[in-house]
Coordinates of C-alpha atoms and ligand atoms in Angstrom, one line a residue:
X1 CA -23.9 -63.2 25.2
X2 CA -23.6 -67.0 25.8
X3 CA -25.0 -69.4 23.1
X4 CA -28.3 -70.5 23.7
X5 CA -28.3 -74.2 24.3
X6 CA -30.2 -75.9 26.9
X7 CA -31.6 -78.9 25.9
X8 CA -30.1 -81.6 23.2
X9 CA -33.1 -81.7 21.1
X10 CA -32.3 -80.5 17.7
X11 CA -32.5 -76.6 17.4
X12 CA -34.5 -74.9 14.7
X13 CA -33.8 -71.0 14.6
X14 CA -36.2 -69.3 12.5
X15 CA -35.3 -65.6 11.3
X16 CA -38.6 -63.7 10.6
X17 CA -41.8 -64.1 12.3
X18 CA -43.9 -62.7 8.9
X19 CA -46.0 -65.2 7.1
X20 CA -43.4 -67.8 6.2
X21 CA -41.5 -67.6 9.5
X22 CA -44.5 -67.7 11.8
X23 CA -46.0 -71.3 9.8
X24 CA -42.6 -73.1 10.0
X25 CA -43.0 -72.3 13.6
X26 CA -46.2 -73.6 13.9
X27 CA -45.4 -76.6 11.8
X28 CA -43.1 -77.7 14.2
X29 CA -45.1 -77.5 17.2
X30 CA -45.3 -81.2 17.8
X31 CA -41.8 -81.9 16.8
X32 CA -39.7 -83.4 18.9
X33 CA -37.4 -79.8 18.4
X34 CA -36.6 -76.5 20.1
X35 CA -37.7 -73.7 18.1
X36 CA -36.8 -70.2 18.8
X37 CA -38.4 -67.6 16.2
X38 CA -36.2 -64.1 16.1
X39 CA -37.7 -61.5 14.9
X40 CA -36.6 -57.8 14.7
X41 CA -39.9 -56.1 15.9
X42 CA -42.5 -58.2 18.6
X43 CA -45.2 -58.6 16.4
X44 CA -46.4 -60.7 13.4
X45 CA -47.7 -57.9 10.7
X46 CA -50.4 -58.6 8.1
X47 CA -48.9 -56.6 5.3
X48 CA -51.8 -57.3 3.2
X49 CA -54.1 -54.8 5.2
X50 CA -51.1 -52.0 5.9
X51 CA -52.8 -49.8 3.7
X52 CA -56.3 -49.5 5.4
X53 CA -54.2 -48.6 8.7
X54 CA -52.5 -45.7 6.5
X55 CA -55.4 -44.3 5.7
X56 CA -57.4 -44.4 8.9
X57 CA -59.6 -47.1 8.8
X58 CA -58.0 -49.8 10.9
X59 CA -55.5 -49.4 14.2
X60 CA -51.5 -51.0 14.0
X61 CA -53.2 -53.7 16.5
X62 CA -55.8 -54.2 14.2
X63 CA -53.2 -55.9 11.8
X64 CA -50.4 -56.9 14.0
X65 CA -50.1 -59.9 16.3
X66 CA -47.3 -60.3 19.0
X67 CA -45.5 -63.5 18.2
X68 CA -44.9 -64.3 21.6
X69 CA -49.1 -64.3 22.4
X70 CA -49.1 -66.3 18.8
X71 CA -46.9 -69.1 19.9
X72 CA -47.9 -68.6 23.5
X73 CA -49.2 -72.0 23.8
X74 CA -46.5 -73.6 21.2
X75 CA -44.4 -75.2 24.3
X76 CA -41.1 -75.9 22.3
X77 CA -40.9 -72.3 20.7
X78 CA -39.5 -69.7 22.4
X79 CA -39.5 -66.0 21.0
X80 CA -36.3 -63.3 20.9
X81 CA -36.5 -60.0 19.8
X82 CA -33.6 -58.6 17.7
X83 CA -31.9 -58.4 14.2
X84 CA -30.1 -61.4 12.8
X85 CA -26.9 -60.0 11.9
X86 CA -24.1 -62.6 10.7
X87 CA -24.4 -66.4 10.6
X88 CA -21.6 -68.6 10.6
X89 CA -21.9 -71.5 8.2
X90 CA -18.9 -74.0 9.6
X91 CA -20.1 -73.9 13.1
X92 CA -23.6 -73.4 12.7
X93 CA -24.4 -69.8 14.1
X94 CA -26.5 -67.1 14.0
X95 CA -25.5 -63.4 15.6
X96 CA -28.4 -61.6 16.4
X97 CA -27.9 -57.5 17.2
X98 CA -30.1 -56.8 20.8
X99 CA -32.3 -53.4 21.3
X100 CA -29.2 -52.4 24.3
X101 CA -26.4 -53.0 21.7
X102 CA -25.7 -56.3 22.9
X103 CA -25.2 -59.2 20.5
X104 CA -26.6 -63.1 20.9
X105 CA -25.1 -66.2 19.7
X106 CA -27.7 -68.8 18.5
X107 CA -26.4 -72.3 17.5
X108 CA -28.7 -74.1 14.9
X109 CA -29.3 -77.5 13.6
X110 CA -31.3 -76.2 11.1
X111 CA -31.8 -72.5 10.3
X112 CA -34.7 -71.1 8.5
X113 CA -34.8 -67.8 6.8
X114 CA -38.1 -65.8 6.4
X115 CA -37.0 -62.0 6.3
X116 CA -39.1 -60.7 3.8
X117 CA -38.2 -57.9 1.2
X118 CA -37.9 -54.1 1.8
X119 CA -39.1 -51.4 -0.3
X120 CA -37.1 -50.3 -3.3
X121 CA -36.2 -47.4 -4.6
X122 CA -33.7 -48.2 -7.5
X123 CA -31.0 -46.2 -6.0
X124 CA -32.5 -43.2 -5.6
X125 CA -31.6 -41.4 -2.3
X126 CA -34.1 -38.7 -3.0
X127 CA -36.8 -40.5 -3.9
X128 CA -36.2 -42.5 -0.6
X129 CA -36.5 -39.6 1.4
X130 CA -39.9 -38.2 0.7
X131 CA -41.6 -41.2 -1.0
X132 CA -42.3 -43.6 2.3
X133 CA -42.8 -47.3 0.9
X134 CA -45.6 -49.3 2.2
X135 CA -43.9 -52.5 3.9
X136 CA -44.2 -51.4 7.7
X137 CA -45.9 -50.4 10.0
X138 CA -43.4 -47.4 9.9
X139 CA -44.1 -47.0 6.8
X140 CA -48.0 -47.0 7.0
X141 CA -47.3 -44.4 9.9
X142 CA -45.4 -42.5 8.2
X143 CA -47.7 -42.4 5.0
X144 CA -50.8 -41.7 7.8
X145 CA -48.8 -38.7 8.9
X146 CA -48.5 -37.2 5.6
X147 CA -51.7 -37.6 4.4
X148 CA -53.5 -36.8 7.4
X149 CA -51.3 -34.1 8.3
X150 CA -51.8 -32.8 4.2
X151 CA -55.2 -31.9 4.9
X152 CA -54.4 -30.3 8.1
X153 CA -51.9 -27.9 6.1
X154 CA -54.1 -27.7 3.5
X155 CA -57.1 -26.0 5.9
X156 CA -54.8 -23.3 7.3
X157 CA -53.7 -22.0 4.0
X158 CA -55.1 -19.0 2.6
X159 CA -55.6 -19.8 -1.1
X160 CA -56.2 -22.1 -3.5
X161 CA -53.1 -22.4 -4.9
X162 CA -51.0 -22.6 -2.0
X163 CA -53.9 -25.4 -0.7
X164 CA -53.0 -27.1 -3.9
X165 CA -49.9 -28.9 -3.8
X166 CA -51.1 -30.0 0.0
X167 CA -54.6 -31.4 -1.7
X168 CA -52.8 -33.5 -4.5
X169 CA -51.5 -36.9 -3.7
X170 CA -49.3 -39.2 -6.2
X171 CA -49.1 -42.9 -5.8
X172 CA -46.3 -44.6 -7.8
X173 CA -47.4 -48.0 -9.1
X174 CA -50.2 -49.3 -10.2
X175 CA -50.0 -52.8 -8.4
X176 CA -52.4 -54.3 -6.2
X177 CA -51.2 -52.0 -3.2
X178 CA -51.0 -48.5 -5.2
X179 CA -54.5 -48.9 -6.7
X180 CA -55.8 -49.8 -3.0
X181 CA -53.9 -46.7 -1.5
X182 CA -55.2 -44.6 -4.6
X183 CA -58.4 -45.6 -4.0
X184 CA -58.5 -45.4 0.0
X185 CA -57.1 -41.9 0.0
X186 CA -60.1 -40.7 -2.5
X187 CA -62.5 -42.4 0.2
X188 CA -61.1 -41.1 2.8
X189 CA -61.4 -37.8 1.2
X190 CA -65.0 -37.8 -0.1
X191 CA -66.4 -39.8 2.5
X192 CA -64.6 -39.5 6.1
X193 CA -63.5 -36.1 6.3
X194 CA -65.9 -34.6 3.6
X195 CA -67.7 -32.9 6.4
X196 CA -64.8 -32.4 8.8
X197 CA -63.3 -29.6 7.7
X198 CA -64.4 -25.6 7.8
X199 CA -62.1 -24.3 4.8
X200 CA -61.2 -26.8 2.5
X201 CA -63.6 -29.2 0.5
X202 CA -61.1 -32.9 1.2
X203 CA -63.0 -33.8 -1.6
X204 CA -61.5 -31.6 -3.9
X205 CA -58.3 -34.0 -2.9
X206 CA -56.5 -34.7 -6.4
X207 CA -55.0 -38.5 -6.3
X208 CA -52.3 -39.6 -9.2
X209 CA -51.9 -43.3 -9.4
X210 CA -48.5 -43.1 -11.8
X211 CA -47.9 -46.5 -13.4
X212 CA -45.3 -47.8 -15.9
X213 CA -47.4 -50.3 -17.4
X214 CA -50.4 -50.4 -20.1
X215 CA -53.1 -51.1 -17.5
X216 CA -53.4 -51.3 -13.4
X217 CA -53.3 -54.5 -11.4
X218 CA -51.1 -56.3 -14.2
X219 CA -50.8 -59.7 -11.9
X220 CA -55.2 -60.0 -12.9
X221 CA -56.3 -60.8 -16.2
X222 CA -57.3 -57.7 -18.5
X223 CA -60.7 -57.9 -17.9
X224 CA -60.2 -57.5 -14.2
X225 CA -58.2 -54.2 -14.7
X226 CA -60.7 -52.6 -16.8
X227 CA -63.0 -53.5 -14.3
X228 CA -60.9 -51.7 -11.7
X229 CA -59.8 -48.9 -13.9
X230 CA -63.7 -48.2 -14.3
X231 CA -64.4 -48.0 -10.7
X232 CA -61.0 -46.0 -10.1
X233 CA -62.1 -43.2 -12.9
X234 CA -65.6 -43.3 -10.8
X235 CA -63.9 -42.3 -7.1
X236 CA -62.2 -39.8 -9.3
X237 CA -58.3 -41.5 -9.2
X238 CA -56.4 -39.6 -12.2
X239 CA -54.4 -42.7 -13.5
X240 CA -51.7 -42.4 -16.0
X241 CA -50.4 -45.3 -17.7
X242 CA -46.9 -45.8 -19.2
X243 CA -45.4 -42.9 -17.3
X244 CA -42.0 -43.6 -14.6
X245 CA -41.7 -41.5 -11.5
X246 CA -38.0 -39.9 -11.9
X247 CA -38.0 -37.7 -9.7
X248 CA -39.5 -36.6 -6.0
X249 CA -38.8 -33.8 -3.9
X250 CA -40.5 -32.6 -0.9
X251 CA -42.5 -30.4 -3.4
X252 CA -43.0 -32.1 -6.6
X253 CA -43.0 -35.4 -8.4
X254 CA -41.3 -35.7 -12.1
X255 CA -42.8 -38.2 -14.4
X256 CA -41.3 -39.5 -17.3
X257 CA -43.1 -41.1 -20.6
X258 CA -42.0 -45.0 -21.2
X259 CA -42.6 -43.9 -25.3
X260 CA -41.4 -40.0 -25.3
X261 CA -38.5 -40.0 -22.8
X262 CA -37.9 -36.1 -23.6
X263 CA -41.7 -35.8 -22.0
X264 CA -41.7 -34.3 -18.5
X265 CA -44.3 -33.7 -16.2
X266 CA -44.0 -32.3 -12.9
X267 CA -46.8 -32.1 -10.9
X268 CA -46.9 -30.3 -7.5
X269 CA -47.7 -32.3 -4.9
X270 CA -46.7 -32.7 -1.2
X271 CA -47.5 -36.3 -0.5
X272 CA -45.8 -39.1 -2.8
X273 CA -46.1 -42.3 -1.7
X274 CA -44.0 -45.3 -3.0
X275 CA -45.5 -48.8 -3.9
X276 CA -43.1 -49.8 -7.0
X277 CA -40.6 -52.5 -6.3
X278 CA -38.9 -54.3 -3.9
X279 CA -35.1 -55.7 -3.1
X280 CA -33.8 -58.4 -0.2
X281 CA -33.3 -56.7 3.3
X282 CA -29.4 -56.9 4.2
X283 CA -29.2 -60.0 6.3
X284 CA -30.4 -62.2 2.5
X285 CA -26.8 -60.7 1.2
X286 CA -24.8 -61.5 4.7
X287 CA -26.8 -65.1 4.6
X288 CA -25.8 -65.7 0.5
X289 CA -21.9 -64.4 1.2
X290 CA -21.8 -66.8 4.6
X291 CA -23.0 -69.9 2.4
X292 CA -21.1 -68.8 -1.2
X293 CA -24.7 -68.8 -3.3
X294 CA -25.4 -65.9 -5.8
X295 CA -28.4 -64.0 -5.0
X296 CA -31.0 -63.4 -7.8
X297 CA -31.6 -59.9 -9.5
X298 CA -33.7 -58.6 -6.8
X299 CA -31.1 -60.1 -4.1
X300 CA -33.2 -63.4 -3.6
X301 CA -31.7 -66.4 -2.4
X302 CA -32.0 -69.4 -4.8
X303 CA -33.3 -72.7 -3.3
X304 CA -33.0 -76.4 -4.4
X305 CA -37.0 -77.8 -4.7
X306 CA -37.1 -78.5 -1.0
X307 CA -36.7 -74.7 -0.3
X308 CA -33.3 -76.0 1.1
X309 CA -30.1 -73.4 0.3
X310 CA -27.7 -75.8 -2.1
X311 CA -24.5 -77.1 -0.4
X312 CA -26.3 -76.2 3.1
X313 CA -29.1 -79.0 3.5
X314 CA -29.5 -77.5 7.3
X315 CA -30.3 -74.2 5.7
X316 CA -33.5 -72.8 4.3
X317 CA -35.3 -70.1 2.8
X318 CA -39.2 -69.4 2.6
X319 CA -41.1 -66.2 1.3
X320 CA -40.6 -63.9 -0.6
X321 CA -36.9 -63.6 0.3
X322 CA -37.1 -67.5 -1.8
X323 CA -36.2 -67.3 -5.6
X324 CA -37.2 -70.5 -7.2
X325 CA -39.5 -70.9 -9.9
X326 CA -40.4 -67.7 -10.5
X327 CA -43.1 -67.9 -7.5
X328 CA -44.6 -64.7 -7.0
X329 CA -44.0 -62.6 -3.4
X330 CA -47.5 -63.4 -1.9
X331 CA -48.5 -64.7 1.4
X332 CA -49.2 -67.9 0.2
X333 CA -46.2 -68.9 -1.0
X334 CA -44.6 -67.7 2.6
X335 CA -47.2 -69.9 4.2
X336 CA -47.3 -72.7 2.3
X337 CA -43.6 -72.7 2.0
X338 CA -42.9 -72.3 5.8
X339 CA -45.2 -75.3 6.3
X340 CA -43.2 -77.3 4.3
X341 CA -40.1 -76.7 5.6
X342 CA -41.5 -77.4 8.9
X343 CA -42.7 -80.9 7.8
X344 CA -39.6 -81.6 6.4
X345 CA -37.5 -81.0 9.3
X346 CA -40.0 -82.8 11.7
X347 CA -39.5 -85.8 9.1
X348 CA -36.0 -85.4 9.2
X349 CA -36.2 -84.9 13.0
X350 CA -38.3 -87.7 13.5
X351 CA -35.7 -90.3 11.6
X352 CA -36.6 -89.6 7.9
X353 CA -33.8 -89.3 4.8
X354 CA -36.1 -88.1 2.3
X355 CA -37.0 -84.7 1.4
X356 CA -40.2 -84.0 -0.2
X357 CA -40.0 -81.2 -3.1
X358 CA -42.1 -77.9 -2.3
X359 CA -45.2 -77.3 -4.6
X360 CA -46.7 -74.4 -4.1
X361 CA -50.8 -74.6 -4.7
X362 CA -52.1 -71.3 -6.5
X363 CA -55.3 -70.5 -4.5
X364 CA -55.5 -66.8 -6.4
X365 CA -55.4 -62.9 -6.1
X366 CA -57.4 -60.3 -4.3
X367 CA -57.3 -56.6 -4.0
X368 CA -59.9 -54.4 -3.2
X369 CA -60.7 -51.1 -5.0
X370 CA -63.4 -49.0 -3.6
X371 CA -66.4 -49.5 -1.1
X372 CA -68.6 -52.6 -2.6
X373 CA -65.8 -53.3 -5.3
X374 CA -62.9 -55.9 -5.1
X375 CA -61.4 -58.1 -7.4
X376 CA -60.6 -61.8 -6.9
X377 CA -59.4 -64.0 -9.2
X378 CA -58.6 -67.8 -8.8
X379 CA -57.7 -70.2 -11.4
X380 CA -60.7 -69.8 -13.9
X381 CA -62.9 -68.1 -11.4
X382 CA -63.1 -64.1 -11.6
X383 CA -65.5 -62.1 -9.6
X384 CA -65.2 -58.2 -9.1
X385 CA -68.0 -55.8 -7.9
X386 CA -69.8 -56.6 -5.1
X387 CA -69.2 -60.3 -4.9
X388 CA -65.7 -59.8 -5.4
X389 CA -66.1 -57.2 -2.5
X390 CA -67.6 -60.0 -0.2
X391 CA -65.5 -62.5 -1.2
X392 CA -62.1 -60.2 -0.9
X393 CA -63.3 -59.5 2.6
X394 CA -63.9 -63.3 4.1
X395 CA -60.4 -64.0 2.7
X396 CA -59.0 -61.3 4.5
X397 CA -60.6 -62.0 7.7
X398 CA -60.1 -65.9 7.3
X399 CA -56.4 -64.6 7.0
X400 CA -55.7 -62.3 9.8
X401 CA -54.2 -63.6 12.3
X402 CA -55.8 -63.9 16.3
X403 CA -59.8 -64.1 16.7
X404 CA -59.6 -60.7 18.2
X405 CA -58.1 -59.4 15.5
X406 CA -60.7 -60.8 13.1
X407 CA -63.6 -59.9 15.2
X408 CA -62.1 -55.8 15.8
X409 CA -61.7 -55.8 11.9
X410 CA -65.1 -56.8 11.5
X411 CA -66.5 -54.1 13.7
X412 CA -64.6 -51.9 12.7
X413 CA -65.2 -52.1 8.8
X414 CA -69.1 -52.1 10.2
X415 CA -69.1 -49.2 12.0
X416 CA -67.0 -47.5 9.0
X417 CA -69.9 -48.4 6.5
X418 CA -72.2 -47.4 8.7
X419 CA -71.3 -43.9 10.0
X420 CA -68.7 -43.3 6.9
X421 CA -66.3 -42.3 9.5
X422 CA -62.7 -43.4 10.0
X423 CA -61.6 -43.1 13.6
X424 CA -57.3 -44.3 13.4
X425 CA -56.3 -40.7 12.4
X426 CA -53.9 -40.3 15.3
X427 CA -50.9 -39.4 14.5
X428 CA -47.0 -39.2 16.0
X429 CA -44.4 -36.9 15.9
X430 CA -42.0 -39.0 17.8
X431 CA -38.3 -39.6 16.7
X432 CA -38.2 -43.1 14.8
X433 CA -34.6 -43.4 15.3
X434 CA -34.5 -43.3 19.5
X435 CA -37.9 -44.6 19.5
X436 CA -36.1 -48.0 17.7
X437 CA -33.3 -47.7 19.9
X438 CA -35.2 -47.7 23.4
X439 CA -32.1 -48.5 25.3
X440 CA -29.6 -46.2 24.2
Ligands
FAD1 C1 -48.7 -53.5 1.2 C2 -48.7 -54.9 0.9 C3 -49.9 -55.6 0.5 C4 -49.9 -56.9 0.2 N1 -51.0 -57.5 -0.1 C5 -51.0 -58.9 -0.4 C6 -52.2 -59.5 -0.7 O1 -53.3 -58.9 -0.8 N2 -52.2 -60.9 -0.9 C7 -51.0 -61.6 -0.8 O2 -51.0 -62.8 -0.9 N3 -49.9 -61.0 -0.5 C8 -49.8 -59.7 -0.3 N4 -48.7 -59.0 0.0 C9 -47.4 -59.8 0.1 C10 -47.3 -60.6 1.4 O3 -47.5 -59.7 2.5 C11 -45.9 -61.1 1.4 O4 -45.7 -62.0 0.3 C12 -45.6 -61.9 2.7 O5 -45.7 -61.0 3.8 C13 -44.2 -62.5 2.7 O6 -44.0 -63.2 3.9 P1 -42.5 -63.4 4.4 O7 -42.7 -64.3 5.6 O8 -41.7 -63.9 3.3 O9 -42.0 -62.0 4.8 P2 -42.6 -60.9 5.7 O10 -44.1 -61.1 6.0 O11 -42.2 -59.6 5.1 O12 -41.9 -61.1 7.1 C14 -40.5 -60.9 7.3 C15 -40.2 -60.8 8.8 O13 -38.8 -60.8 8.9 C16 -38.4 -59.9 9.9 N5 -37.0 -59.5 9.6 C17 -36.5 -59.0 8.5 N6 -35.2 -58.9 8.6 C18 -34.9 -59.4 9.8 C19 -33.6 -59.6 10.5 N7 -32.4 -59.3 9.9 N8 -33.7 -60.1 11.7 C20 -34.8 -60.5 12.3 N9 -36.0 -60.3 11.7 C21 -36.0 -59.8 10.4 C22 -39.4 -58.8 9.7 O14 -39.5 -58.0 10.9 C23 -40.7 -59.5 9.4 O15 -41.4 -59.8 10.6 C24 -48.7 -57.7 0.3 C25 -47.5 -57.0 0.7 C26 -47.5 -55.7 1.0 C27 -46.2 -55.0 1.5

């Protein structure tokens, strides 16, 4: 297909439409610019609630927002759907890959990078294969399927033992996102589907949260993880520090200790589910080969202080696909750094030579552990417990993005608390591969 380029205002082609991609837009709404935002799926996710849509509590439209209804009233942005591909450096030009096989040329002025990271697995195929990561909504499918369908199994079985491995769940890493899945899959357990059932007691559910480290949420300070660890031993979570997952198969996962590497452990278990590291998606090593810059250790691309790439001043990166600084992968450094990119072009859009440096603004950390217990922590400030609960929840909300959104999400964590019932149990058994692929 034909380049795009109507107009000769400068064009600003922005390549992910998560948190960094989607403020850059917005940024650069009253720019004098064309802005089209190109995105591999249609919708904006919040990643930060995937885990509550895994386990039942909230829909995929509860934390997703199509871009196009985002920017719907954003005149100068325009929205295409596909996967960036290759970008020529010398003549400015992004190739994006189209659901019907189809490819589209997209000539820039200034090209801005916001693909996020994918889930990890250190290489190991196997792992891969029966440990779904929690980075998409594919993935919080995927992990909804297991579990729900775990229980399901679990019911028609005859024994104990057989019901065993069905009724045990291990969660590697002990990060904000494993102790939240730990501890939603233990609610969901004892609460939602503890009457459900004619056979099996879900309450009985066994949940492993596996971490390398000497304490859970290492990003808060100690006293924050002891707080959590306390109200994780309460719901029952069977945490065990210090240990790697080596190993998973469709029937087991293999532990190894961090101090006594010749210790072993395999515990049988159907459902492993995978929140330990991340790496750049492809198109960060494609973009780093096309401008000659070596990506970081995780595959980031390193960025001169104005988040611009170095030797490419019309090139930039923003996220968590960023390396600079050692800024942590959180959505406010995607936000605030895709705002300021967006100024900066406007500025430079608008006339301006000078190019403000990017300082990112720690507003804190939240992750939420049980019913009526969260953790927040924010420069000096620390609150867990109930406030914590309150306060994890208002940032949440004040985060999402659409009022309808915010409003469902509020209901529906009401109507949860009120009836202790989780209603987004559906489940699909469709083919992910065609179902991608729509056209072929
Ligand atoms: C489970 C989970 C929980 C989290 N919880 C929190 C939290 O509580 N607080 C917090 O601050 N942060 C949290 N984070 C981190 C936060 O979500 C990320 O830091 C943030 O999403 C990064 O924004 P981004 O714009 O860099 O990338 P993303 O939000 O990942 O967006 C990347 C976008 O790029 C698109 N894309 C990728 N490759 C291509 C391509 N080749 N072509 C076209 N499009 C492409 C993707 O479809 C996606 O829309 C969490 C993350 C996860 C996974």
């Amino acid at each position: 297909m034909a380049l795009r380029s109507a107009s000769r205002k400068p064009h600003v082609v922005i390549v992910g439409a998560g948190f960094g991609g989607l403020h850059a837009a917005r940024r650069l709404k009253k720019a004098d610019v064309r802005v089209t935002v190109v995105d591999r799926g249609t919708s904006h996710l919040f990643q930060p609630l995937l885990y509550q849509c895994a386990t039942g509590l909230l829909s995929e439209g509860a934390i997703s927002s199509p871009i196009r209804h985002l920017l719907r009233r954003q005149r100068n942005a325009d929205v295409v759907l596909g996967e960036a591909k290759n970008v020529d450096a010398q003549s400015r030009t992004l190739t994006v890959d189209r659901l019907d096989g189809s490819t589209m040329d997209l000539s820039y002025d200034h090209l801005v990078v916001a693909v996020g990271m994918r889930t990890s697995y250190h290489g190991s195929e196997e792992i891969s294969r029966h440990a779904p990561g929690m980075k998409s909504l594919d993935d919080a499918l995927a992990i909804r399927r297991k579990i729900i369908a775990a229980f399901e199994m679990a019911e028609s079985l005859p024994d104990a033992q057989q019901r065993r491995p069905w009724l045990t769940f291990a969660v590697a890493g002990g990060g904000p996102t494993g102790v939240e899945l730990a501890g939603q899959i233990r609610e969901l357990a004892t609460i939602a589907l503890h009457h459900e059932f004619r056979c099996i007691d879900p309450a009985e559910a066994r949940v492993l949260l596996l971490h390398g480290g000497d304490r859970v949420l290492p990003s808060f300070s100690p006293d924050l993880s002891r707080r959590a660890q306390k109200i994780l031993d309460e719901l029952g979570v069977e945490t065990h520090l210090g240990v790697h997952v080596t190993n998973v198969t469709a029937e087991e996962v293999e532990t190894t200790s961090k101090a006594e590497p010749h210790e072993v452990l395999h515990y049988p278990a159907r459902t492993t589910l995978w929140t330990t590291g991340v790496e750049a998606v492809p198109f960060a090593g494609v973009l780093a080969r096309a401008l000659g810059v070596q990506q970081d250790h995780g595959g980031r691309i390193p960025v001169e202080a104005d988040l611009s790439v170095q030797g490419h001043p019309e090139v930039w990166v923003v996220g968590d696909v960023s390396s600079r600084d050692n800024l942590p992968g959180v959505a406010e450094v995607a936000m605030q750094g895709g705002r300021h990119v967006g100024a900066v072009i406007a500025h430079l859009v608008d006339g301006g030579t000078d190019r403000a440096p990017f300082r990112y603004r720690d507003l804190g950390n939240a992750a939420y552990i049980a019913r009526r217990h969260a953790v927040v922590q924010s420069g000096r400030l620390q609150l867990s417990g109930y406030v914590g609960w309150v306060a994890w929840g208002v940032i949440h909300i004040a985060f999402l993005a659409g009022v309808r959104n915010r409003l469902g999400t509020v209901v529906n964590w009401g109507a949860t608390l009120l009836t202790d019932s989780r209603r987004e149990r559906a489940i699909t058994y469709g083919d992910p591969e065609t179902a991608r692929q729509p056209y072929r």
